JSON list of C-alpha atoms in Angstrom, two decimals:
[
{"chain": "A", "resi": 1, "resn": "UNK", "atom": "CA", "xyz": [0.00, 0.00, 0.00]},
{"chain": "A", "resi": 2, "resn": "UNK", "atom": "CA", "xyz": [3.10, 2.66, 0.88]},
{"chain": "A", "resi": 3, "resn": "UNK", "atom": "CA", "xyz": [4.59, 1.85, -2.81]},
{"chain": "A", "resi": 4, "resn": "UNK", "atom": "CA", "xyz": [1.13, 2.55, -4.22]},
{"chain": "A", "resi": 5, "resn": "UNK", "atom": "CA", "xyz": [0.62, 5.79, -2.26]},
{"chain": "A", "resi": 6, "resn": "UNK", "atom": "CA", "xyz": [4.49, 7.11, -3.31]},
{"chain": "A", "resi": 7, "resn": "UNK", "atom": "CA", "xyz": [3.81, 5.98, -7.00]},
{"chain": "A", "resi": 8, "resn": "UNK", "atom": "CA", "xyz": [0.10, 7.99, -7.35]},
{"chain": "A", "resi": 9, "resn": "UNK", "atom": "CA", "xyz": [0.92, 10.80, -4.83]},
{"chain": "A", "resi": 10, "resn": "UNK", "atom": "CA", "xyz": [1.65, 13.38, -7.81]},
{"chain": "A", "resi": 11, "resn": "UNK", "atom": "CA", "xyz": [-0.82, 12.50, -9.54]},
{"chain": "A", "resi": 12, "resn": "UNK", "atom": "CA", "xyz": [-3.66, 11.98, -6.75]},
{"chain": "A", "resi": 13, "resn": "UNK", "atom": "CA", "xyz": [-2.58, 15.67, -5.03]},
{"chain": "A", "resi": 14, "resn": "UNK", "atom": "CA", "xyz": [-4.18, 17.31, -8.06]},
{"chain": "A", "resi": 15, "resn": "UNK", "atom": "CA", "xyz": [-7.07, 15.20, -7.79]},
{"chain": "A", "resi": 16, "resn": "UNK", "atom": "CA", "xyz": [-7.61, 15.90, -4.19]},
{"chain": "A", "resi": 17, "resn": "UNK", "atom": "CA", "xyz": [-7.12, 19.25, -5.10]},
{"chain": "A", "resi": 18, "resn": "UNK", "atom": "CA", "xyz": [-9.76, 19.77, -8.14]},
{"chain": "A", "resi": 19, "resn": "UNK", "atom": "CA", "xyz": [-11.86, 18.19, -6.24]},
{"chain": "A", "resi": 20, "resn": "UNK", "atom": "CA", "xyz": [-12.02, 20.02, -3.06]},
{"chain": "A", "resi": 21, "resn": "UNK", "atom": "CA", "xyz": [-12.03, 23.15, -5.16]},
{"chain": "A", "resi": 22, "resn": "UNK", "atom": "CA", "xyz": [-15.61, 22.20, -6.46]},
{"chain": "A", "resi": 23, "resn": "UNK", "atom": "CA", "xyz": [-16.72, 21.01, -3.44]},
{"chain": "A", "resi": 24, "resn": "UNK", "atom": "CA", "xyz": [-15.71, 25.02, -2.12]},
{"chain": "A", "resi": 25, "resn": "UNK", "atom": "CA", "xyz": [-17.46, 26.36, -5.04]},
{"chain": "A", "resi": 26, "resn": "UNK", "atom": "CA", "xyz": [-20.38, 24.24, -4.17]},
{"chain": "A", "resi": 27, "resn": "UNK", "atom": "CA", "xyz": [-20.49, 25.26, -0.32]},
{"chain": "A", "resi": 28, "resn": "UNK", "atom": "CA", "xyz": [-20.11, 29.14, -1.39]},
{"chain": "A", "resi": 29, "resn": "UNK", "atom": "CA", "xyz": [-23.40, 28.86, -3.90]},
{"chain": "A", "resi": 30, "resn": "UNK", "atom": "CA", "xyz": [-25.19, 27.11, -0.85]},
{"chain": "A", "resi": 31, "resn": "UNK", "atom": "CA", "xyz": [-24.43, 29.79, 0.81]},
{"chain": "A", "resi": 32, "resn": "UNK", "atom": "CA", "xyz": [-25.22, 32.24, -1.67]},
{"chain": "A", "resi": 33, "resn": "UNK", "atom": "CA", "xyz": [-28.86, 30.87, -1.80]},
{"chain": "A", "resi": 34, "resn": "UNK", "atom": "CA", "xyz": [-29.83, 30.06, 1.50]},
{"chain": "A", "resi": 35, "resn": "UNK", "atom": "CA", "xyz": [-27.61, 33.06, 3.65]},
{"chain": "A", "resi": 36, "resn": "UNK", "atom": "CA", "xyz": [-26.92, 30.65, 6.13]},
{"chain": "A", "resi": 37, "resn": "UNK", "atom": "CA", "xyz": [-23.15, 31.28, 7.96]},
{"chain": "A", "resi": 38, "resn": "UNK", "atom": "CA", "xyz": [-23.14, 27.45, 8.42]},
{"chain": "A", "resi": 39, "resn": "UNK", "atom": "CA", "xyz": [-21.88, 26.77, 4.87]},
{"chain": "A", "resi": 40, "resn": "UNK", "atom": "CA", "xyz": [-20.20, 30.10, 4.73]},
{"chain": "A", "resi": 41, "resn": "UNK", "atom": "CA", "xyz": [-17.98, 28.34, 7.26]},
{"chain": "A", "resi": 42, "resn": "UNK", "atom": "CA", "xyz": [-17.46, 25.29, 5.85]},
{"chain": "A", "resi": 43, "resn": "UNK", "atom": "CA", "xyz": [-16.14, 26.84, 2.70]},
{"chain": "A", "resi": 44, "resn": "UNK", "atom": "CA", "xyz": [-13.61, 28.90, 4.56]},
{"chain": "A", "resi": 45, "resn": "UNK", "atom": "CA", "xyz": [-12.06, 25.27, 6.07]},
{"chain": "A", "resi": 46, "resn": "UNK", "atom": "CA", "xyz": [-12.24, 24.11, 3.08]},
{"chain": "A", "resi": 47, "resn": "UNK", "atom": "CA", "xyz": [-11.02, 27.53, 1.12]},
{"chain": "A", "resi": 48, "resn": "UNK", "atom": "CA", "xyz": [-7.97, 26.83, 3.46]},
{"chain": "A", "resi": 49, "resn": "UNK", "atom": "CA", "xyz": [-7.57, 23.31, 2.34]},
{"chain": "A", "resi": 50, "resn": "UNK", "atom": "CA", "xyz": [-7.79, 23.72, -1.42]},
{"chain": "A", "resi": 51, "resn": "UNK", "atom": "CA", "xyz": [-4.48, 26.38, -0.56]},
{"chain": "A", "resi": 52, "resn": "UNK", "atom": "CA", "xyz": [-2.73, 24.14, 1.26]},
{"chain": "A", "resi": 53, "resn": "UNK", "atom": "CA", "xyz": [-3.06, 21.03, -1.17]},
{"chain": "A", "resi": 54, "resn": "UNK", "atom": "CA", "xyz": [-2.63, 23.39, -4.11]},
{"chain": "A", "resi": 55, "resn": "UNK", "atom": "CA", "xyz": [0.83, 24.65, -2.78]},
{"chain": "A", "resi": 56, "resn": "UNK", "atom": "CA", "xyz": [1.97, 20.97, -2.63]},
{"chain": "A", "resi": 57, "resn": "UNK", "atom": "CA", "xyz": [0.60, 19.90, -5.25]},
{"chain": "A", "resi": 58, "resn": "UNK", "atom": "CA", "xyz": [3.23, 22.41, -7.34]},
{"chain": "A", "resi": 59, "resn": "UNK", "atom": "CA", "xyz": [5.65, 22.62, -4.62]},
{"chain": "A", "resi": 60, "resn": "UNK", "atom": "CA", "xyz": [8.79, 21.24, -6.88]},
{"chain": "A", "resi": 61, "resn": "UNK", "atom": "CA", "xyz": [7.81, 24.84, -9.74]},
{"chain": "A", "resi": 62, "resn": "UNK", "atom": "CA", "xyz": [7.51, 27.11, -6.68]},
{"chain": "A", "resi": 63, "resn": "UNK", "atom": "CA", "xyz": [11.10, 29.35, -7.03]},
{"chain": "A", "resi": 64, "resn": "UNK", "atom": "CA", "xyz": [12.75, 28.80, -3.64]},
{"chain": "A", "resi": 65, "resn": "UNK", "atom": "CA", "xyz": [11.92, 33.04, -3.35]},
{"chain": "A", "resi": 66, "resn": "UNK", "atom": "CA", "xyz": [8.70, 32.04, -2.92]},
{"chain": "A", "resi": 67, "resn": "UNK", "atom": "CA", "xyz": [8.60, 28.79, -1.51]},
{"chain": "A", "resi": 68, "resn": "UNK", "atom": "CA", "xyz": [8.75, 30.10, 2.58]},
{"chain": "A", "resi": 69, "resn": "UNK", "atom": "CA", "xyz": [6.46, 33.09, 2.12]},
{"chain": "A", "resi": 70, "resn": "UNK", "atom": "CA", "xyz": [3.61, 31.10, 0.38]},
{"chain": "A", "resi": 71, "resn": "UNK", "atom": "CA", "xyz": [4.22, 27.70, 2.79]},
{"chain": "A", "resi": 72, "resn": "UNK", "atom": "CA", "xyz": [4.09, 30.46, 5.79]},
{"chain": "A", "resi": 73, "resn": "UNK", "atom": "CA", "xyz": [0.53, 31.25, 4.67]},
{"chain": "A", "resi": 74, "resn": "UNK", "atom": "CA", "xyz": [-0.28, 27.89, 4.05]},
{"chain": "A", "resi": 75, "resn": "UNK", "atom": "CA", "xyz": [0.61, 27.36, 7.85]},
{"chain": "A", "resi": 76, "resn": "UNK", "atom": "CA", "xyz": [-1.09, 29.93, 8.62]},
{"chain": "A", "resi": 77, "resn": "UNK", "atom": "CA", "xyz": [-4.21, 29.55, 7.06]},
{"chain": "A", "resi": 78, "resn": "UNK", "atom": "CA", "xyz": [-4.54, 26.16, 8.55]},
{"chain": "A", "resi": 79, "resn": "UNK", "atom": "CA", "xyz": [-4.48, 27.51, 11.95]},
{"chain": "A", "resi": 80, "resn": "UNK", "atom": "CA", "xyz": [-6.97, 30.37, 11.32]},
{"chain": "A", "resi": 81, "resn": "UNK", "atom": "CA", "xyz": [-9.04, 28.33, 9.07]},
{"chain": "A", "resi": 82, "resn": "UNK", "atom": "CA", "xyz": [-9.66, 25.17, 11.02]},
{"chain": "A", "resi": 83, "resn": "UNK", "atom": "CA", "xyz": [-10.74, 26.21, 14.05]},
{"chain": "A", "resi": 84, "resn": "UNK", "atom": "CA", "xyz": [-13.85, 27.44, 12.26]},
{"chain": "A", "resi": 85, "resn": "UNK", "atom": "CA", "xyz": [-15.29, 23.81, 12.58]},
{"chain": "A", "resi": 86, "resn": "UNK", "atom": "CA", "xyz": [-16.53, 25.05, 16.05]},
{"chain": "A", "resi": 87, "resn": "UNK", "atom": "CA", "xyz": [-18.47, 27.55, 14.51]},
{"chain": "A", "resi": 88, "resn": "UNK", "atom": "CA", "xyz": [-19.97, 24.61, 11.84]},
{"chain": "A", "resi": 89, "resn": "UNK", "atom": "CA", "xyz": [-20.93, 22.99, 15.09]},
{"chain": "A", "resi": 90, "resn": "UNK", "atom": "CA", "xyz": [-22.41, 25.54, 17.03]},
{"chain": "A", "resi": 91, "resn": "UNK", "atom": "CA", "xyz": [-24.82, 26.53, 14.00]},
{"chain": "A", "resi": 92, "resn": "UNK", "atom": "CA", "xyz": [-25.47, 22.80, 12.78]},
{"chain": "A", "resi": 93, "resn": "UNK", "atom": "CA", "xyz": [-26.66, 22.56, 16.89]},
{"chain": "A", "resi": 94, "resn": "UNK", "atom": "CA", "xyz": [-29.00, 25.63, 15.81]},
{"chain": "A", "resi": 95, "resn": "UNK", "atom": "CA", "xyz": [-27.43, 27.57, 18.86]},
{"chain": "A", "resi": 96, "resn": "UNK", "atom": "CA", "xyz": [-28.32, 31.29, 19.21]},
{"chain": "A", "resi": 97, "resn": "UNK", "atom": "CA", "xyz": [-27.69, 34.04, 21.91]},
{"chain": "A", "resi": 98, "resn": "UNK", "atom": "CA", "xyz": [-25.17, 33.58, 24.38]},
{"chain": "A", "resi": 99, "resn": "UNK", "atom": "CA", "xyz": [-23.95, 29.62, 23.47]},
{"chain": "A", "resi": 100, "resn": "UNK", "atom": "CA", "xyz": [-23.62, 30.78, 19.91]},
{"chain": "A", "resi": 101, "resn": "UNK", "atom": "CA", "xyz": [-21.56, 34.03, 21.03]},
{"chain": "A", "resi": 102, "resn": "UNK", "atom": "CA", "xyz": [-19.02, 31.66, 23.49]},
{"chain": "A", "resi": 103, "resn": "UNK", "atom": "CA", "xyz": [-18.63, 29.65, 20.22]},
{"chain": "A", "resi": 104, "resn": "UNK", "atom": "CA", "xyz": [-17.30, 32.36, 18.59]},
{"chain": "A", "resi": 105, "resn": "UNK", "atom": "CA", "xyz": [-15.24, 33.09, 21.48]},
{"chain": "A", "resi": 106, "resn": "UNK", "atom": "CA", "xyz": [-13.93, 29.62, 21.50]},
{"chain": "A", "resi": 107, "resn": "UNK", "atom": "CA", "xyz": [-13.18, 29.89, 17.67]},
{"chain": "A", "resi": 108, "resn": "UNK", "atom": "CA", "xyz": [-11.66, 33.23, 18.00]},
{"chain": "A", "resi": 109, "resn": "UNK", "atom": "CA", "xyz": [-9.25, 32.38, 21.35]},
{"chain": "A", "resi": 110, "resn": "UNK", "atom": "CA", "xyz": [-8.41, 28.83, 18.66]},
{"chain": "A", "resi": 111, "resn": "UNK", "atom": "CA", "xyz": [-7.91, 30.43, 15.84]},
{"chain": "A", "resi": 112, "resn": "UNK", "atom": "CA", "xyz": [-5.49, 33.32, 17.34]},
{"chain": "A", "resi": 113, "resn": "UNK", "atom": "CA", "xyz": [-3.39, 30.76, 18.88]},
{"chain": "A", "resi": 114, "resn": "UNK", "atom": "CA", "xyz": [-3.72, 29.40, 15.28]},
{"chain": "A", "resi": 115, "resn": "UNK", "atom": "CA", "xyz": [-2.21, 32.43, 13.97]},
{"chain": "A", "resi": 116, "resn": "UNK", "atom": "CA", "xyz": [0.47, 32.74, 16.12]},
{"chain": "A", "resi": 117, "resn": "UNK", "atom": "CA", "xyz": [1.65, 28.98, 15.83]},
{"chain": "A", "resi": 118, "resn": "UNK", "atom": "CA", "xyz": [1.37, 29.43, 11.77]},
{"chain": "A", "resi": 119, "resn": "UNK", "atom": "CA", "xyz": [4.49, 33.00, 12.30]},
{"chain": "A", "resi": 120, "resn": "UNK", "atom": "CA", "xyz": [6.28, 31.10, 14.93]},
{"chain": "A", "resi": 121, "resn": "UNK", "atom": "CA", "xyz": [7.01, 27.76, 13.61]},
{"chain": "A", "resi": 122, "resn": "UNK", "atom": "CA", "xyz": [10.65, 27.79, 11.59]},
{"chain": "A", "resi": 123, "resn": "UNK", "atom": "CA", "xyz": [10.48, 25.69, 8.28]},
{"chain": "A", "resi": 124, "resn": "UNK", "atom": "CA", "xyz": [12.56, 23.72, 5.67]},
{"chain": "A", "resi": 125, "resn": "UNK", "atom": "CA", "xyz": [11.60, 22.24, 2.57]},
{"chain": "A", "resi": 126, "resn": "UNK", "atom": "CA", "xyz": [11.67, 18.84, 2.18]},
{"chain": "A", "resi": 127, "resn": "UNK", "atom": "CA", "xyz": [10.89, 15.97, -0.55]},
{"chain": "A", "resi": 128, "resn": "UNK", "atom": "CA", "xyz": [8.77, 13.00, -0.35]},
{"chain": "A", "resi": 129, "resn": "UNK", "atom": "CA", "xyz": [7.17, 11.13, -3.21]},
{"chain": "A", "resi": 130, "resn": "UNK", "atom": "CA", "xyz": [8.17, 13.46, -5.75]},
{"chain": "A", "resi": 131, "resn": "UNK", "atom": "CA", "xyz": [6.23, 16.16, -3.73]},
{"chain": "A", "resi": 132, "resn": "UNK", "atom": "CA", "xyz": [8.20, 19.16, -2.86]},
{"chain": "A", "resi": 133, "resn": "UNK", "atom": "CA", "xyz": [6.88, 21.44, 0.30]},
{"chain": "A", "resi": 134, "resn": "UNK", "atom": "CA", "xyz": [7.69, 22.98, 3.43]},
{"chain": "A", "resi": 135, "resn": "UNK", "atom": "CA", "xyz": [7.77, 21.43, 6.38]},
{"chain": "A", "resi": 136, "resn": "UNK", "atom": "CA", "xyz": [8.16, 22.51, 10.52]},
{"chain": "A", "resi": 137, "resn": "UNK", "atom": "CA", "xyz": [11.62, 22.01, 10.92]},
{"chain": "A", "resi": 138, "resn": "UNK", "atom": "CA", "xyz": [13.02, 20.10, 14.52]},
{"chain": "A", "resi": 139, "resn": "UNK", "atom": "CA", "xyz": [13.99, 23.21, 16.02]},
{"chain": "A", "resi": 140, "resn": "UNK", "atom": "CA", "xyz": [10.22, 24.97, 15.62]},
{"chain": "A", "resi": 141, "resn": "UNK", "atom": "CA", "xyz": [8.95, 26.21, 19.31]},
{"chain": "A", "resi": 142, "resn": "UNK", "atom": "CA", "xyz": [7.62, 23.14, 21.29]},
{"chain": "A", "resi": 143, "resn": "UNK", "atom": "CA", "xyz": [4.13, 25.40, 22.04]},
{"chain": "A", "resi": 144, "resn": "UNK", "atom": "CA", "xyz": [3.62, 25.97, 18.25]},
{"chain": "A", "resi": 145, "resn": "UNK", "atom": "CA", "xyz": [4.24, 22.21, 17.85]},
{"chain": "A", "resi": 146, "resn": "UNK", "atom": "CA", "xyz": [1.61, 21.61, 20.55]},
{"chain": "A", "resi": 147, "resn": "UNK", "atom": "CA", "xyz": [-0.78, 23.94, 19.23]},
{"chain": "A", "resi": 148, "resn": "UNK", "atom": "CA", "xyz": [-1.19, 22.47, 15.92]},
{"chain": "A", "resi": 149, "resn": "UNK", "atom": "CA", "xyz": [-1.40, 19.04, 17.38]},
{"chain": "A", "resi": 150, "resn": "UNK", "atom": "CA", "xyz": [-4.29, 20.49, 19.45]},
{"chain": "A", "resi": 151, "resn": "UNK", "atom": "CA", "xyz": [-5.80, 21.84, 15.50]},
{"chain": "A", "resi": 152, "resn": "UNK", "atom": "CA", "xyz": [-5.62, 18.32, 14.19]},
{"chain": "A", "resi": 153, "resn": "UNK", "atom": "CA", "xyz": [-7.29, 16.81, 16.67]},
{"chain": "A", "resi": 154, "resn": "UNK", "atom": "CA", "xyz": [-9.00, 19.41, 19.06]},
{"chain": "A", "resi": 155, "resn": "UNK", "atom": "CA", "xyz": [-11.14, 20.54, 16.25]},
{"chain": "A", "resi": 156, "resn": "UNK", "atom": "CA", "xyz": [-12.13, 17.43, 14.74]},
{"chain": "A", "resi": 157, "resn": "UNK", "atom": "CA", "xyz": [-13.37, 16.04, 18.07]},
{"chain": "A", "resi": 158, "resn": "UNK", "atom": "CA", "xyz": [-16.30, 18.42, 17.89]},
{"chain": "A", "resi": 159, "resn": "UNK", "atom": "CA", "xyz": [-17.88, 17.32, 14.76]},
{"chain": "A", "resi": 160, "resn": "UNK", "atom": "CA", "xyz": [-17.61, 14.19, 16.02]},
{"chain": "A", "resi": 161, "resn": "UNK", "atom": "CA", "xyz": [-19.08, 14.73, 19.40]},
{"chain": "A", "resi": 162, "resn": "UNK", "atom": "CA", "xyz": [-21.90, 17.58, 18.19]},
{"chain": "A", "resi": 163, "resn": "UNK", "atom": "CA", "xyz": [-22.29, 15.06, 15.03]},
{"chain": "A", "resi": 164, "resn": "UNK", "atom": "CA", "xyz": [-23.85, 12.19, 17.04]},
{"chain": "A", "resi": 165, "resn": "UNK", "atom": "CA", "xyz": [-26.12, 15.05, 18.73]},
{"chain": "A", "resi": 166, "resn": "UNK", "atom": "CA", "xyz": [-27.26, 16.15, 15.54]},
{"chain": "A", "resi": 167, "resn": "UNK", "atom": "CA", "xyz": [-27.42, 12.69, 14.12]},
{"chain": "A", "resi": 168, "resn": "UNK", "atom": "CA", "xyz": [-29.71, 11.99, 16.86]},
{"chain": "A", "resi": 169, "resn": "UNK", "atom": "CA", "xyz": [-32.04, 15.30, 16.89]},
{"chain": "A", "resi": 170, "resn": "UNK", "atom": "CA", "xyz": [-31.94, 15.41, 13.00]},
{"chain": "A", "resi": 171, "resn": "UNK", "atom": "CA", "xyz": [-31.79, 11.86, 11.64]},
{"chain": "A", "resi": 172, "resn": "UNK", "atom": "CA", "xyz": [-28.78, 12.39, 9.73]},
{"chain": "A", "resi": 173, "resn": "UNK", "atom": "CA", "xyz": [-25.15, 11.22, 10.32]},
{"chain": "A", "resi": 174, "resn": "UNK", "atom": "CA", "xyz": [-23.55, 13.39, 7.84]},
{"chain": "A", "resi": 175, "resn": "UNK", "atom": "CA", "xyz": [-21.63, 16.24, 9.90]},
{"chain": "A", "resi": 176, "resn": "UNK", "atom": "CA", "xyz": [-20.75, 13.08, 12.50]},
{"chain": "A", "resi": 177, "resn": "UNK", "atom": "CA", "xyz": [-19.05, 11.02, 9.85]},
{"chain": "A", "resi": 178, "resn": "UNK", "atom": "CA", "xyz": [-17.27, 14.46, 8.35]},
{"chain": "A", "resi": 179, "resn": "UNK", "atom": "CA", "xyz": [-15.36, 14.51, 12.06]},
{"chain": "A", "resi": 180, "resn": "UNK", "atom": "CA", "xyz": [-15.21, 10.69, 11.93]},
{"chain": "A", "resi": 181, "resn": "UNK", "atom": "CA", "xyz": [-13.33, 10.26, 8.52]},
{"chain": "A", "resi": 182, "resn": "UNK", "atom": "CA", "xyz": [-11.01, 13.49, 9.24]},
{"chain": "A", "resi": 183, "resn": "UNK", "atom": "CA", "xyz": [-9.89, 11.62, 12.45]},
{"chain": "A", "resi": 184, "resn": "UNK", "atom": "CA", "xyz": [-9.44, 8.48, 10.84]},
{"chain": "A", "resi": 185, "resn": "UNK", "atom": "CA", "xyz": [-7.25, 9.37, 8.23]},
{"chain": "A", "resi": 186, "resn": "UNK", "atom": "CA", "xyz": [-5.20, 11.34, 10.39]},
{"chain": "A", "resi": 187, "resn": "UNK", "atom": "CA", "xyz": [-5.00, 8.67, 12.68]},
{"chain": "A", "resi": 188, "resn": "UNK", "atom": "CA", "xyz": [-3.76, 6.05, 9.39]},
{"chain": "A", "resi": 189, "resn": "UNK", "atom": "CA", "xyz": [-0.30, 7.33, 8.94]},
{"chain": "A", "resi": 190, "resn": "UNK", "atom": "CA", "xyz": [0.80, 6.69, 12.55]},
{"chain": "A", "resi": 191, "resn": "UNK", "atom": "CA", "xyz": [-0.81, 3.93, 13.17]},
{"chain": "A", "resi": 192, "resn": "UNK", "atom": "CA", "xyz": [0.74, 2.56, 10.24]},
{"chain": "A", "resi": 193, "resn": "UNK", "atom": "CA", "xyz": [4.34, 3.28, 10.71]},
{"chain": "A", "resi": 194, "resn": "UNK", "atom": "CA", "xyz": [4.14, 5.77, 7.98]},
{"chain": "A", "resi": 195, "resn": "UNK", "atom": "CA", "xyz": [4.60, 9.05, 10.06]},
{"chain": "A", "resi": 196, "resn": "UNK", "atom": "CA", "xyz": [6.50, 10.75, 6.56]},
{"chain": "A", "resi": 197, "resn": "UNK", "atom": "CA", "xyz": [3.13, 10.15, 4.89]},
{"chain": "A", "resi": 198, "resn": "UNK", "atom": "CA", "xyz": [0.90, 11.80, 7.48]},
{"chain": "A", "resi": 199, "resn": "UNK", "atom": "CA", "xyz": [0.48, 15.40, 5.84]},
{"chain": "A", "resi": 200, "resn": "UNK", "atom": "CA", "xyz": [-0.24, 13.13, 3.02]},
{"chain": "A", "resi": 201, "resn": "UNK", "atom": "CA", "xyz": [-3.03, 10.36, 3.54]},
{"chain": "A", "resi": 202, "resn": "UNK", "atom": "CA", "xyz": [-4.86, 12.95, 6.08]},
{"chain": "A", "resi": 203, "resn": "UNK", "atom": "CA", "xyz": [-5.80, 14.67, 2.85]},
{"chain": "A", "resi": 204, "resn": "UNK", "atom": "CA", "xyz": [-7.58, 11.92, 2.17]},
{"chain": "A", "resi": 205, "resn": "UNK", "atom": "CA", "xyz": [-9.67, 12.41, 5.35]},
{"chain": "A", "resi": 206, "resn": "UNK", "atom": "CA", "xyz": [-9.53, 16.46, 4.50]},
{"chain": "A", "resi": 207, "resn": "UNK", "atom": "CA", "xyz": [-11.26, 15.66, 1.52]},
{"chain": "A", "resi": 208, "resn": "UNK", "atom": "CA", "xyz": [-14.07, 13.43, 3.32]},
{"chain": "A", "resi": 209, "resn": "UNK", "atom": "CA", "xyz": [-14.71, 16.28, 5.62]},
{"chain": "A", "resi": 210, "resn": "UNK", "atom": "CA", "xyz": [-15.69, 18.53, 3.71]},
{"chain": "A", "resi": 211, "resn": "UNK", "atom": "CA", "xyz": [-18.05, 16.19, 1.26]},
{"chain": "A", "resi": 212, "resn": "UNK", "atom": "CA", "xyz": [-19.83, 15.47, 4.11]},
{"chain": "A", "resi": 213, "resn": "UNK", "atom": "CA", "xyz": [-19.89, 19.37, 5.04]},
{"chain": "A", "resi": 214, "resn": "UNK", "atom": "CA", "xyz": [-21.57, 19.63, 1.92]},
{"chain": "A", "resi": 215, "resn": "UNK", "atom": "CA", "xyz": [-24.13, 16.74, 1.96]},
{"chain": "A", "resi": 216, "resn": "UNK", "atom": "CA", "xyz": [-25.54, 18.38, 5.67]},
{"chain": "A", "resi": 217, "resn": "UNK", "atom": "CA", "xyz": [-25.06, 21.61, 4.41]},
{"chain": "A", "resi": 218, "resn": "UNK", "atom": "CA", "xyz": [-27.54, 21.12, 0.87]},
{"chain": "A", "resi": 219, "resn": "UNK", "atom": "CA", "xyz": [-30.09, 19.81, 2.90]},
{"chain": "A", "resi": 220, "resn": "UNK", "atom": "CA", "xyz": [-29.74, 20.78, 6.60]},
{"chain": "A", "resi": 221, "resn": "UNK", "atom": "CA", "xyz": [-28.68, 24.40, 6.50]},
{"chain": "A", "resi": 222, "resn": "UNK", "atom": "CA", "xyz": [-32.01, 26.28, 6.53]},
{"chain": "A", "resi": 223, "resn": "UNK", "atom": "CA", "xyz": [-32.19, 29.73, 4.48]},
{"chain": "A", "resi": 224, "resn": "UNK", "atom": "CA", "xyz": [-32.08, 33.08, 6.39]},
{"chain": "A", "resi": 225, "resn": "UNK", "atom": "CA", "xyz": [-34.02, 35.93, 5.38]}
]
């Protein structure tokens, strides 16, 4: 399976890419129609995600000028970006008034410490698979190392926890299997042995996310006037 993975990474980067890319044009229209912030906010994660697999996916014809400044925003974005799956949550619970404004607390307090981790962190490119990107190097601050672990998982654990909620009040286990599938893939590489491959079979689980952000979000996300 690791020899099949190397061998179709270059090629299966672009179509993780594409296709989160129309599944972001497809969450900002459902937006567009129905004025809900619900898919508004699942397009930003995956907005986020489209640049960060995008930047990989032509990480070897980036010029090495460029190559820090536009992996810096990559990190970056992932750490501002992500946290808004609280906010998915809180509005997919149908929250209002003061639990819907400690959400956005939450998100903001997550998504600063996002920001901060995404400038602090030092990187170094490195190669895998014919894939060429930026990477935190060893010497990156221990908290900013922490901090991101607490993004990959500490935001995932929501949609999987509010997901069986909504799966029970709803009938619908769409936004629980989104978390589900993220943390499952993310889980894959080291459970596997394959901790150089993480970054790249959690896209896999990136890209499960947010198809299941947009099968709740078509039918659940109810149209504000």
């Amino acid at each position: 399976m690791r020899e099949l993975l190397i061998a179709t990474a270059p090629v299966m980067i672009w179509v993780l890419t594409i296709t989160e890319a129309v599944l972001l044009i497809v969450l900002c229209r459902i937006y567009r129609e129905k004025k809900n912030l619900m898919p508004l906010f699942m397009a930003l994660v995956c907005a986020g995600l489209v640049y960060d697999a995008l930047i990989i996916a032509i990480g070897r014809w980036i010029p090495e000028s460029l190559m820090f400044p536009v992996s810096r925003l990559r990190f970056i974005s992932h750490g501002v970006l992500v946290p808004l799956n609280l906010l998915t949550c809180g509005y997919a619970m149908k929250w209002d008034g003061i639990k819907l404004k400690i959400m956005y607390g939450i998100t903001g307090l997550v998504s600063f410490l996002g920001l901060l981790s995404g400038i602090a962190r030092k990187l170094e490119v490195k190669e895998m698979a014919g894939l060429v990107r930026c990477v935190a190097a060893e010497d990156s601050p221990r908290w900013a190392e922490s901090i991101d672990r607490m993004l990959s998982y500490g935001v995932v654990f929501p949609l999987i926890i509010f997901g069986i909620i909504v799966w029970i009040k709803q009938k619908t286990p769409f936004l629980f299997l989104s978390g589900l599938l993220m943390f499952v893939f993310a889980a894959l590489g080291p459970a596997t042995g394959n901790f150089d491959m993480i970054f790249y079979i959690s896209m896999f689980g990136e890209l499960f996310m947010v198809l299941f952000f947009w099968l709740y979000a078509r039918k659940y996300a109810e149209p504000r006037t």
